[in-house]
mmCIF file of C-alpha atoms in Angstrom:
data_model
loop_
_atom_site.group_PDB
_atom_site.id
_atom_site.type_symbol
_atom_site.label_atom_id
_atom_site.label_comp_id
_atom_site.label_asym_id
_atom_site.label_seq_id
_atom_site.Cartn_x
_atom_site.Cartn_y
_atom_site.Cartn_z
ATOM 1 C CA MET A 1 41.427 -26.464 226.442
ATOM 2 C CA ASP A 2 44.539 -24.121 225.466
ATOM 3 C CA SER A 3 47.098 -26.589 226.309
ATOM 4 C CA LEU A 4 45.171 -29.185 224.500
ATOM 5 C CA SER A 5 44.572 -27.255 221.183
ATOM 6 C CA SER A 6 48.346 -26.208 221.288
ATOM 7 C CA ILE A 7 49.541 -29.871 221.701
ATOM 8 C CA ASN A 8 47.097 -30.955 218.584
ATOM 9 C CA GLY A 9 48.579 -28.218 216.701
ATOM 10 C CA ASP A 10 52.152 -29.304 217.627
ATOM 11 C CA PHE A 11 51.101 -32.433 216.272
ATOM 12 C CA GLY A 12 49.399 -31.461 213.115
ATOM 13 C CA PHE A 13 45.942 -31.910 213.976
ATOM 14 C CA ASP A 14 44.768 -28.261 212.842
ATOM 15 C CA GLY A 15 43.739 -29.386 209.395
ATOM 16 C CA GLY A 16 41.979 -32.595 210.528
ATOM 17 C CA THR A 17 43.992 -34.509 208.154
ATOM 18 C CA ASP A 18 45.795 -37.053 210.653
ATOM 19 C CA ARG A 19 43.698 -38.817 213.245
ATOM 20 C CA ARG A 20 45.906 -41.561 213.797
ATOM 21 C CA PHE A 21 46.641 -40.178 217.236
ATOM 22 C CA ALA A 22 44.588 -38.321 220.209
ATOM 23 C CA PHE A 23 44.913 -37.652 223.531
ATOM 24 C CA SER A 24 42.827 -36.514 226.808
ATOM 25 C CA ARG A 25 44.897 -34.860 229.547
ATOM 26 C CA GLN A 26 42.769 -35.601 233.013
ATOM 27 C CA ALA A 27 43.604 -34.140 236.481
ATOM 28 C CA SER A 28 41.491 -36.096 238.565
ATOM 29 C CA PHE A 29 39.376 -38.712 238.552
ATOM 30 C CA GLN A 30 36.588 -36.385 239.715
ATOM 31 C CA GLN A 31 36.339 -35.132 236.144
ATOM 32 C CA PRO A 32 34.622 -37.159 233.420
ATOM 33 C CA HIS A 33 36.866 -39.519 231.449
ATOM 34 C CA THR A 34 36.840 -38.193 228.127
ATOM 35 C CA PRO A 35 39.484 -39.712 225.702
ATOM 36 C CA ILE A 36 38.672 -37.833 222.217
ATOM 37 C CA ASP A 37 39.628 -37.951 218.697
ATOM 38 C CA ILE A 38 37.988 -35.104 216.924
ATOM 39 C CA PRO A 39 39.529 -32.797 214.443
ATOM 40 C CA ALA A 40 39.982 -28.997 214.940
ATOM 41 C CA HIS A 41 37.556 -28.411 212.036
ATOM 42 C CA GLY A 42 34.826 -30.583 212.162
ATOM 43 C CA HIS A 43 34.658 -32.500 208.845
ATOM 44 C CA TYR A 44 34.997 -36.317 207.563
ATOM 45 C CA ASP A 45 38.647 -37.394 207.608
ATOM 46 C CA HIS A 46 40.231 -39.715 205.064
ATOM 47 C CA HIS A 47 38.360 -42.506 206.817
ATOM 48 C CA HIS A 48 34.900 -41.059 206.466
ATOM 49 C CA TYR A 49 34.085 -40.986 209.968
ATOM 50 C CA TRP A 50 31.363 -38.726 211.456
ATOM 51 C CA SER A 51 32.474 -35.334 212.920
ATOM 52 C CA PRO A 52 29.732 -33.438 215.108
ATOM 53 C CA ARG A 53 30.075 -30.421 212.736
ATOM 54 C CA ASP A 54 29.192 -32.347 209.530
ATOM 55 C CA ASP A 55 25.596 -32.871 210.726
ATOM 56 C CA LYS A 56 23.921 -29.833 212.434
ATOM 57 C CA PRO A 57 21.152 -31.047 214.578
ATOM 58 C CA SER A 58 17.734 -31.166 213.216
ATOM 59 C CA ALA A 59 14.468 -32.797 214.031
ATOM 60 C CA ALA A 60 14.689 -34.213 210.916
ATOM 61 C CA SER A 61 18.188 -35.824 210.947
ATOM 62 C CA LEU A 62 17.450 -37.209 214.354
ATOM 63 C CA GLN A 63 14.380 -39.600 212.894
ATOM 64 C CA ARG A 64 15.109 -42.621 211.528
ATOM 65 C CA SER A 65 14.354 -43.422 208.190
ATOM 66 C CA SER A 66 11.672 -45.637 207.232
ATOM 67 C CA LEU A 67 12.284 -49.249 206.189
ATOM 68 C CA SER A 68 10.578 -48.841 202.736
ATOM 69 C CA SER A 69 12.815 -45.909 201.607
ATOM 70 C CA PHE A 70 15.957 -47.434 203.149
ATOM 71 C CA VAL A 71 14.880 -50.741 200.890
ATOM 72 C CA PHE A 72 14.485 -48.276 197.804
ATOM 73 C CA SER A 73 17.979 -46.549 198.736
ATOM 74 C CA VAL A 74 19.406 -50.077 198.617
ATOM 75 C CA PHE A 75 18.362 -50.971 195.012
ATOM 76 C CA ARG A 76 19.317 -47.170 193.636
ATOM 77 C CA SER A 77 22.566 -48.322 195.248
ATOM 78 C CA VAL A 78 22.456 -51.559 193.456
ATOM 79 C CA ARG A 79 21.580 -49.949 190.133
ATOM 80 C CA SER A 80 24.236 -47.514 190.287
ATOM 81 C CA GLY A 81 26.952 -49.933 191.986
ATOM 82 C CA HIS A 82 30.245 -51.390 190.800
ATOM 83 C CA ARG A 83 30.604 -54.234 188.635
ATOM 84 C CA TYR A 84 30.643 -56.899 191.642
ATOM 85 C CA MET A 85 27.231 -55.751 193.027
ATOM 86 C CA LYS A 86 25.906 -56.097 189.334
ATOM 87 C CA ARG A 87 27.347 -59.509 188.846
ATOM 88 C CA LEU A 88 25.956 -60.634 192.113
ATOM 89 C CA PHE A 89 22.539 -59.437 191.385
ATOM 90 C CA LEU A 90 22.584 -61.517 187.791
ATOM 91 C CA MET A 91 23.997 -64.528 189.943
ATOM 92 C CA ILE A 92 21.464 -64.568 192.375
ATOM 93 C CA SER A 93 18.392 -63.952 189.949
ATOM 94 C CA LEU A 94 19.989 -67.300 188.297
ATOM 95 C CA ASN A 95 19.599 -69.131 191.373
ATOM 96 C CA VAL A 96 16.376 -67.917 192.511
ATOM 97 C CA ALA A 97 15.005 -68.985 188.817
ATOM 98 C CA TYR A 98 16.571 -72.134 189.122
ATOM 99 C CA SER A 99 15.692 -73.179 192.543
ATOM 100 C CA THR A 100 11.817 -72.370 192.046
ATOM 101 C CA ALA A 101 11.789 -74.327 188.857
ATOM 102 C CA GLU A 102 13.516 -77.212 190.903
ATOM 103 C CA LEU A 103 11.013 -76.814 193.893
ATOM 104 C CA LEU A 104 8.033 -76.953 191.629
ATOM 105 C CA THR A 105 9.100 -80.078 189.844
ATOM 106 C CA GLY A 106 10.050 -81.639 193.111
ATOM 107 C CA LEU A 107 6.511 -80.847 194.548
ATOM 108 C CA PHE A 108 4.456 -81.897 191.251
ATOM 109 C CA THR A 109 6.562 -85.190 190.790
ATOM 110 C CA GLY A 110 6.807 -85.944 194.192
ATOM 111 C CA ARG A 111 10.510 -86.338 194.379
ATOM 112 C CA VAL A 112 11.810 -85.271 197.978
ATOM 113 C CA GLY A 113 15.462 -85.013 196.589
ATOM 114 C CA LEU A 114 14.634 -82.310 194.610
ATOM 115 C CA VAL A 115 12.463 -80.267 197.138
ATOM 116 C CA SER A 116 15.310 -80.737 199.546
ATOM 117 C CA ASP A 117 17.978 -79.456 197.193
ATOM 118 C CA ALA A 118 15.715 -76.500 196.044
ATOM 119 C CA VAL A 119 15.458 -75.573 200.119
ATOM 120 C CA HIS A 120 19.307 -75.923 200.329
ATOM 121 C CA LEU A 121 19.652 -73.184 197.182
ATOM 122 C CA THR A 122 16.912 -70.993 198.883
ATOM 123 C CA PHE A 123 19.175 -70.496 202.099
ATOM 124 C CA GLY A 124 22.217 -69.797 199.551
ATOM 125 C CA CYS A 125 20.026 -67.329 197.739
ATOM 126 C CA GLY A 126 19.375 -65.683 200.990
ATOM 127 C CA LEU A 127 22.665 -65.385 202.241
ATOM 128 C CA LEU A 128 24.167 -64.021 198.682
ATOM 129 C CA THR A 129 21.296 -61.458 198.981
ATOM 130 C CA PHE A 130 22.198 -60.285 202.083
ATOM 131 C CA SER A 131 25.742 -60.161 200.981
ATOM 132 C CA LEU A 132 24.205 -57.870 198.156
ATOM 133 C CA PHE A 133 22.480 -55.743 200.593
ATOM 134 C CA VAL A 134 25.874 -55.471 202.458
ATOM 135 C CA MET A 135 27.475 -54.281 199.535
ATOM 136 C CA ALA A 136 24.890 -51.302 199.013
ATOM 137 C CA ALA A 137 24.691 -50.261 202.779
ATOM 138 C CA SER A 138 28.146 -50.246 203.399
ATOM 139 C CA ARG A 139 28.382 -47.388 200.659
ATOM 140 C CA LYS A 140 26.818 -45.203 203.044
ATOM 141 C CA LYS A 141 28.418 -42.507 205.153
ATOM 142 C CA ALA A 142 28.945 -42.256 209.019
ATOM 143 C CA ASP A 143 25.943 -40.541 210.498
ATOM 144 C CA ARG A 144 25.202 -40.038 214.414
ATOM 145 C CA GLU A 145 23.895 -43.666 215.004
ATOM 146 C CA TYR A 146 27.113 -45.482 213.212
ATOM 147 C CA THR A 147 29.791 -43.084 213.748
ATOM 148 C CA TYR A 148 32.321 -45.435 212.532
ATOM 149 C CA GLY A 149 30.123 -45.878 209.154
ATOM 150 C CA TYR A 150 28.763 -49.150 207.778
ATOM 151 C CA LYS A 151 31.950 -50.780 206.474
ATOM 152 C CA ARG A 152 31.836 -53.497 209.094
ATOM 153 C CA LEU A 153 28.703 -55.043 207.755
ATOM 154 C CA GLU A 154 30.721 -56.334 205.141
ATOM 155 C CA VAL A 155 32.841 -58.289 207.599
ATOM 156 C CA LEU A 156 29.558 -59.708 209.332
ATOM 157 C CA SER A 157 28.516 -60.681 205.837
ATOM 158 C CA ALA A 158 31.885 -62.908 204.957
ATOM 159 C CA PHE A 159 31.627 -63.874 208.361
ATOM 160 C CA THR A 160 28.097 -65.393 207.978
ATOM 161 C CA ASN A 161 28.760 -66.960 204.584
ATOM 162 C CA ALA A 162 31.785 -68.423 206.256
ATOM 163 C CA LEU A 163 29.348 -69.902 208.880
ATOM 164 C CA PHE A 164 26.866 -71.220 206.386
ATOM 165 C CA LEU A 165 29.551 -73.077 204.587
ATOM 166 C CA LEU A 166 30.901 -74.739 207.635
ATOM 167 C CA PHE A 167 27.499 -75.988 208.521
ATOM 168 C CA MET A 168 27.227 -77.376 204.934
ATOM 169 C CA SER A 169 30.494 -78.997 205.375
ATOM 170 C CA PHE A 170 29.107 -80.632 208.811
ATOM 171 C CA SER A 171 25.728 -81.822 206.805
ATOM 172 C CA LEU A 172 27.832 -83.322 204.036
ATOM 173 C CA ALA A 173 29.678 -85.729 206.267
ATOM 174 C CA VAL A 174 26.571 -86.730 208.114
ATOM 175 C CA GLU A 175 24.800 -87.368 204.710
ATOM 176 C CA ALA A 176 28.177 -89.467 204.033
ATOM 177 C CA LEU A 177 27.907 -91.129 207.213
ATOM 178 C CA HIS A 178 24.034 -91.938 206.658
ATOM 179 C CA ALA A 179 25.009 -93.144 203.036
ATOM 180 C CA PHE A 180 27.538 -95.459 204.653
ATOM 181 C CA ILE A 181 25.298 -96.931 207.136
ATOM 182 C CA GLN A 182 22.172 -97.467 204.784
ATOM 183 C CA ASP A 183 24.806 -98.928 202.200
ATOM 184 C CA GLU A 184 22.911 -96.965 199.520
ATOM 185 C CA SER A 185 24.256 -98.595 196.064
ATOM 186 C CA GLU A 186 22.219 -96.643 193.777
ATOM 187 C CA HIS A 187 22.215 -93.082 193.118
ATOM 188 C CA LYS A 188 18.967 -91.035 192.332
ATOM 189 C CA HIS A 189 19.494 -90.073 188.647
ATOM 190 C CA TYR A 190 17.277 -87.517 188.568
ATOM 191 C CA LEU A 191 19.730 -85.488 190.948
ATOM 192 C CA ILE A 192 22.295 -85.652 188.257
ATOM 193 C CA VAL A 193 20.495 -83.520 185.898
ATOM 194 C CA SER A 194 20.122 -80.887 189.186
ATOM 195 C CA ALA A 195 23.500 -81.207 189.802
ATOM 196 C CA VAL A 196 24.815 -80.643 186.213
ATOM 197 C CA THR A 197 22.622 -77.547 185.968
ATOM 198 C CA ASN A 198 23.497 -76.021 189.321
ATOM 199 C CA LEU A 199 27.082 -76.732 188.645
ATOM 200 C CA PHE A 200 26.683 -74.795 185.245
ATOM 201 C CA VAL A 201 25.135 -71.658 187.236
ATOM 202 C CA ASN A 202 27.764 -71.849 190.150
ATOM 203 C CA LEU A 203 30.408 -71.565 187.167
ATOM 204 C CA VAL A 204 29.002 -68.630 186.006
ATOM 205 C CA GLY A 205 29.316 -67.126 189.429
ATOM 206 C CA VAL A 206 33.071 -68.357 189.915
ATOM 207 C CA TRP A 207 33.753 -66.536 186.810
ATOM 208 C CA PHE A 208 32.267 -63.493 187.833
ATOM 209 C CA PHE A 209 34.407 -63.524 190.965
ATOM 210 C CA ARG A 210 37.565 -65.024 189.692
ATOM 211 C CA ASN A 211 39.882 -62.226 190.906
ATOM 212 C CA TYR A 212 39.102 -63.672 194.281
ATOM 213 C CA ALA A 213 40.333 -67.026 193.312
ATOM 214 C CA ARG A 214 42.429 -67.716 196.286
ATOM 215 C CA ILE A 215 42.286 -69.225 199.885
ATOM 216 C CA ASN A 216 44.371 -67.570 201.924
ATOM 217 C CA LEU A 217 43.769 -64.087 200.513
ATOM 218 C CA THR A 218 45.298 -60.651 202.044
ATOM 219 C CA TYR A 219 42.347 -58.634 202.802
ATOM 220 C CA ARG A 220 43.168 -54.994 201.918
ATOM 221 C CA ASN A 221 39.573 -53.694 203.170
ATOM 222 C CA ALA A 222 36.309 -55.015 204.077
ATOM 223 C CA GLU A 223 34.978 -55.129 200.666
ATOM 224 C CA ASP A 224 37.587 -57.657 199.599
ATOM 225 C CA MET A 225 36.271 -59.951 202.551
ATOM 226 C CA ASN A 226 32.883 -59.708 201.274
ATOM 227 C CA ASN A 227 33.614 -60.596 197.730
ATOM 228 C CA HIS A 228 35.945 -63.445 199.089
ATOM 229 C CA SER A 229 33.070 -65.051 201.095
ATOM 230 C CA VAL A 230 30.996 -65.113 197.848
ATOM 231 C CA PHE A 231 33.426 -66.609 195.818
ATOM 232 C CA LEU A 232 33.804 -69.344 198.334
ATOM 233 C CA HIS A 233 29.951 -69.825 198.408
ATOM 234 C CA VAL A 234 29.839 -70.494 195.007
ATOM 235 C CA VAL A 235 32.944 -72.498 194.923
ATOM 236 C CA ALA A 236 31.756 -74.685 197.660
ATOM 237 C CA ASP A 237 28.336 -75.026 196.032
ATOM 238 C CA SER A 238 30.139 -75.889 192.746
ATOM 239 C CA ILE A 239 32.231 -78.736 194.421
ATOM 240 C CA ARG A 240 29.175 -80.001 195.924
ATOM 241 C CA SER A 241 27.643 -80.431 192.570
ATOM 242 C CA ALA A 242 30.894 -82.036 190.903
ATOM 243 C CA GLY A 243 30.685 -84.435 194.004
ATOM 244 C CA LEU A 244 27.524 -85.843 193.276
ATOM 245 C CA ILE A 245 28.397 -86.175 189.320
ATOM 246 C CA LEU A 246 31.537 -87.840 190.156
ATOM 247 C CA ALA A 247 29.621 -90.309 192.534
ATOM 248 C CA SER A 248 26.953 -91.059 190.247
ATOM 249 C CA TRP A 249 29.623 -92.005 187.578
ATOM 250 C CA LEU A 250 31.514 -94.019 189.859
ATOM 251 C CA LEU A 251 28.303 -95.994 190.822
ATOM 252 C CA SER A 252 27.652 -96.648 187.166
ATOM 253 C CA ILE A 253 31.127 -98.269 186.837
ATOM 254 C CA GLY A 254 30.566 -100.307 189.807
ATOM 255 C CA VAL A 255 32.720 -98.959 192.274
ATOM 256 C CA GLN A 256 31.044 -99.426 195.955
ATOM 257 C CA ASN A 257 30.735 -96.852 198.324
ATOM 258 C CA ALA A 258 31.397 -94.199 195.758
ATOM 259 C CA GLU A 259 28.593 -91.484 197.331
ATOM 260 C CA VAL A 260 30.202 -92.043 200.645
ATOM 261 C CA LEU A 261 33.813 -91.164 199.356
ATOM 262 C CA CYS A 262 32.853 -88.384 197.226
ATOM 263 C CA LEU A 263 30.558 -86.706 199.861
ATOM 264 C CA GLY A 264 33.413 -86.947 202.569
ATOM 265 C CA LEU A 265 35.589 -85.596 200.384
ATOM 266 C CA VAL A 266 33.815 -82.757 199.308
ATOM 267 C CA SER A 267 32.993 -82.183 203.088
ATOM 268 C CA VAL A 268 36.853 -81.688 203.910
ATOM 269 C CA ALA A 269 37.248 -79.307 200.809
ATOM 270 C CA VAL A 270 34.886 -76.964 201.840
ATOM 271 C CA PHE A 271 36.056 -76.856 205.524
ATOM 272 C CA MET A 272 39.504 -76.351 204.164
ATOM 273 C CA LEU A 273 38.191 -73.726 202.008
ATOM 274 C CA VAL A 274 36.423 -71.749 204.370
ATOM 275 C CA LEU A 275 38.173 -72.143 207.708
ATOM 276 C CA PRO A 276 40.606 -69.299 206.945
ATOM 277 C CA LEU A 277 37.895 -66.736 206.129
ATOM 278 C CA PHE A 278 36.003 -68.066 209.064
ATOM 279 C CA ARG A 279 39.146 -67.284 211.478
ATOM 280 C CA ALA A 280 39.803 -63.751 210.079
ATOM 281 C CA THR A 281 36.194 -62.376 210.225
ATOM 282 C CA GLY A 282 35.791 -63.895 213.686
ATOM 283 C CA GLY A 283 38.931 -62.084 214.723
ATOM 284 C CA ILE A 284 38.004 -58.534 213.679
ATOM 285 C CA LEU A 285 34.621 -59.202 215.233
ATOM 286 C CA LEU A 286 35.581 -60.355 218.375
ATOM 287 C CA GLN A 287 38.180 -57.475 218.337
ATOM 288 C CA MET A 288 41.395 -59.770 218.793
ATOM 289 C CA ALA A 289 44.908 -58.102 218.529
ATOM 290 C CA PRO A 290 45.737 -57.564 214.972
ATOM 291 C CA PRO A 291 47.203 -60.328 213.186
ATOM 292 C CA SER A 292 49.391 -57.875 211.117
ATOM 293 C CA ILE A 293 51.295 -56.636 214.229
ATOM 294 C CA PRO A 294 53.192 -59.356 216.329
ATOM 295 C CA THR A 295 52.351 -59.079 219.921
ATOM 296 C CA THR A 296 55.994 -59.220 220.976
ATOM 297 C CA ALA A 297 56.516 -55.871 219.091
ATOM 298 C CA LEU A 298 53.478 -54.473 220.950
ATOM 299 C CA ASN A 299 54.662 -55.589 224.268
ATOM 300 C CA LYS A 300 58.102 -54.463 223.337
ATOM 301 C CA CYS A 301 56.641 -50.819 222.822
ATOM 302 C CA LEU A 302 54.910 -50.832 226.073
ATOM 303 C CA ARG A 303 58.068 -51.884 227.727
ATOM 304 C CA GLN A 304 60.074 -49.043 226.206
ATOM 305 C CA ILE A 305 57.401 -46.669 227.209
ATOM 306 C CA SER A 306 57.341 -48.001 230.775
ATOM 307 C CA SER A 307 61.332 -47.807 231.033
ATOM 308 C CA ARG A 308 61.083 -44.058 230.793
ATOM 309 C CA GLU A 309 61.889 -41.950 234.062
ATOM 310 C CA ASP A 310 59.054 -39.656 233.889
ATOM 311 C CA VAL A 311 56.393 -42.762 233.136
ATOM 312 C CA MET A 312 55.088 -44.461 236.110
ATOM 313 C CA GLU A 313 52.735 -47.087 234.616
ATOM 314 C CA VAL A 314 51.102 -48.064 231.244
ATOM 315 C CA SER A 315 47.620 -49.528 231.596
ATOM 316 C CA LEU A 316 44.526 -50.686 229.653
ATOM 317 C CA ALA A 317 46.368 -50.995 226.548
ATOM 318 C CA ARG A 318 44.232 -52.426 223.633
ATOM 319 C CA PHE A 319 44.885 -53.045 220.165
ATOM 320 C CA TRP A 320 42.361 -54.270 217.469
ATOM 321 C CA GLU A 321 41.368 -54.066 213.722
ATOM 322 C CA LEU A 322 37.633 -52.363 213.131
ATOM 323 C CA LEU A 323 38.172 -53.411 209.464
ATOM 324 C CA PRO A 324 40.696 -55.235 207.445
ATOM 325 C CA GLY A 325 44.186 -53.685 207.659
ATOM 326 C CA HIS A 326 42.882 -50.413 209.891
ATOM 327 C CA VAL A 327 44.370 -50.962 213.193
ATOM 328 C CA PHE A 328 42.828 -48.952 216.545
ATOM 329 C CA GLY A 329 44.961 -48.799 219.588
ATOM 330 C CA SER A 330 44.196 -46.656 222.998
ATOM 331 C CA LEU A 331 46.369 -46.829 226.506
ATOM 332 C CA ILE A 332 46.479 -45.022 229.519
ATOM 333 C CA VAL A 333 49.739 -43.461 230.726
ATOM 334 C CA GLN A 334 50.746 -42.315 234.188
ATOM 335 C CA VAL A 335 53.265 -39.699 234.501
ATOM 336 C CA LYS A 336 55.096 -38.047 237.217
ATOM 337 C CA LYS A 337 53.110 -35.050 238.858
ATOM 338 C CA GLY A 338 54.103 -31.809 237.043
ATOM 339 C CA THR A 339 55.918 -33.777 234.119
ATOM 340 C CA ASN A 340 55.385 -32.150 230.959
ATOM 341 C CA ASP A 341 53.670 -34.823 228.959
ATOM 342 C CA ARG A 342 54.547 -33.496 225.285
ATOM 343 C CA PRO A 343 57.927 -35.155 224.742
ATOM 344 C CA ILE A 344 55.950 -38.574 225.968
ATOM 345 C CA LEU A 345 53.025 -38.253 223.813
ATOM 346 C CA GLU A 346 55.398 -37.753 220.872
ATOM 347 C CA PHE A 347 57.322 -40.799 221.722
ATOM 348 C CA VAL A 348 54.210 -43.094 222.053
ATOM 349 C CA HIS A 349 52.531 -41.906 218.802
ATOM 350 C CA GLY A 350 56.119 -42.394 216.879
ATOM 351 C CA LEU A 351 56.240 -46.087 218.484
ATOM 352 C CA PHE A 352 52.788 -47.277 217.421
ATOM 353 C CA HIS A 353 52.930 -45.266 214.095
ATOM 354 C CA ASP A 354 55.770 -47.246 213.049
ATOM 355 C CA LEU A 355 54.118 -50.595 214.120
ATOM 356 C CA GLY A 356 51.381 -49.624 211.772
ATOM 357 C CA VAL A 357 48.702 -48.518 214.167
ATOM 358 C CA GLN A 358 46.364 -45.655 212.279
ATOM 359 C CA ASP A 359 44.207 -44.510 214.950
ATOM 360 C CA LEU A 360 45.714 -44.213 218.710
ATOM 361 C CA THR A 361 44.132 -42.478 221.612
ATOM 362 C CA VAL A 362 46.481 -41.975 224.793
ATOM 363 C CA GLN A 363 45.231 -40.508 228.035
ATOM 364 C CA THR A 364 47.858 -39.282 230.366
ATOM 365 C CA ASP A 365 47.072 -39.087 234.069
ATOM 366 C CA ASP A 366 49.212 -37.457 236.889
ATOM 367 C CA ALA A 367 50.347 -40.102 239.130
#
């Protein structure tokens, strides 16, 4: 323990302000495998991860809060939240009011098309509500159960939105194929009124999230990823409504198979819009190698470590993104018996820190 404390002091960990590097020295495999990453003075660091001395054990802190109190805390967070939370809440309210009116109109008039469109909007409102819930929940600090915090919920929300939009793209392609097989030459004009109203509501949402009006957005944090997914959601709905309006106009001037053409184009457009977000969120959730750091650069660093005379082997090297732009890494370095591992640790830390690995855990073992 004295050796570990002295090395932590040499690397500047006494103040707990830099947690980008940690290691555990293990003499044999009979001892527990415990690579650690804890600052000397237990408190939250600049990444707001949980540290044992932040929460003193008590019976009350170990109990889970009830569902009702958690829901109320979320609503309080929405009321006191940032502008995007309030804008999303307003947009959801508009969509709920419109989809309810459309559903009731469809049920009373017996028009299945209106009911179907209202169901689609209801699913969309559900996903947007989940995004709003995540915006509020992700503001909670790390605790004993979620020691890395709740920020990754925003990545999950963005992935869910992207998955829904891919499904919508597929369903539009099937609808276009169905219209082509059935050779429908007349468009249901009562759906045009619905499409125009829906387009207006979604354009309000597009204006609210206009700062995220890019396809290949560079995500600086998880909040950007979630907000971008909301923007793509309302843009996709807007394109769908615009496609229905365009198809109706083309049919009115005598263009054959206009509905097939417009639905096909909308399907392709939605797919191309959402695919980059789907790949980015899926990569983080699957903990793939960070795209911000080339694989060749990581391999080069590992080769440089292995080429040292005092290093026998480098194994179990893993690198991933916990959140957009926040790269984690861990590896095991086997050194020759009796070797002073301090220069090795300095060397490893410097290599990967220069690459952009913010949190690195290194375990050294005697060969």
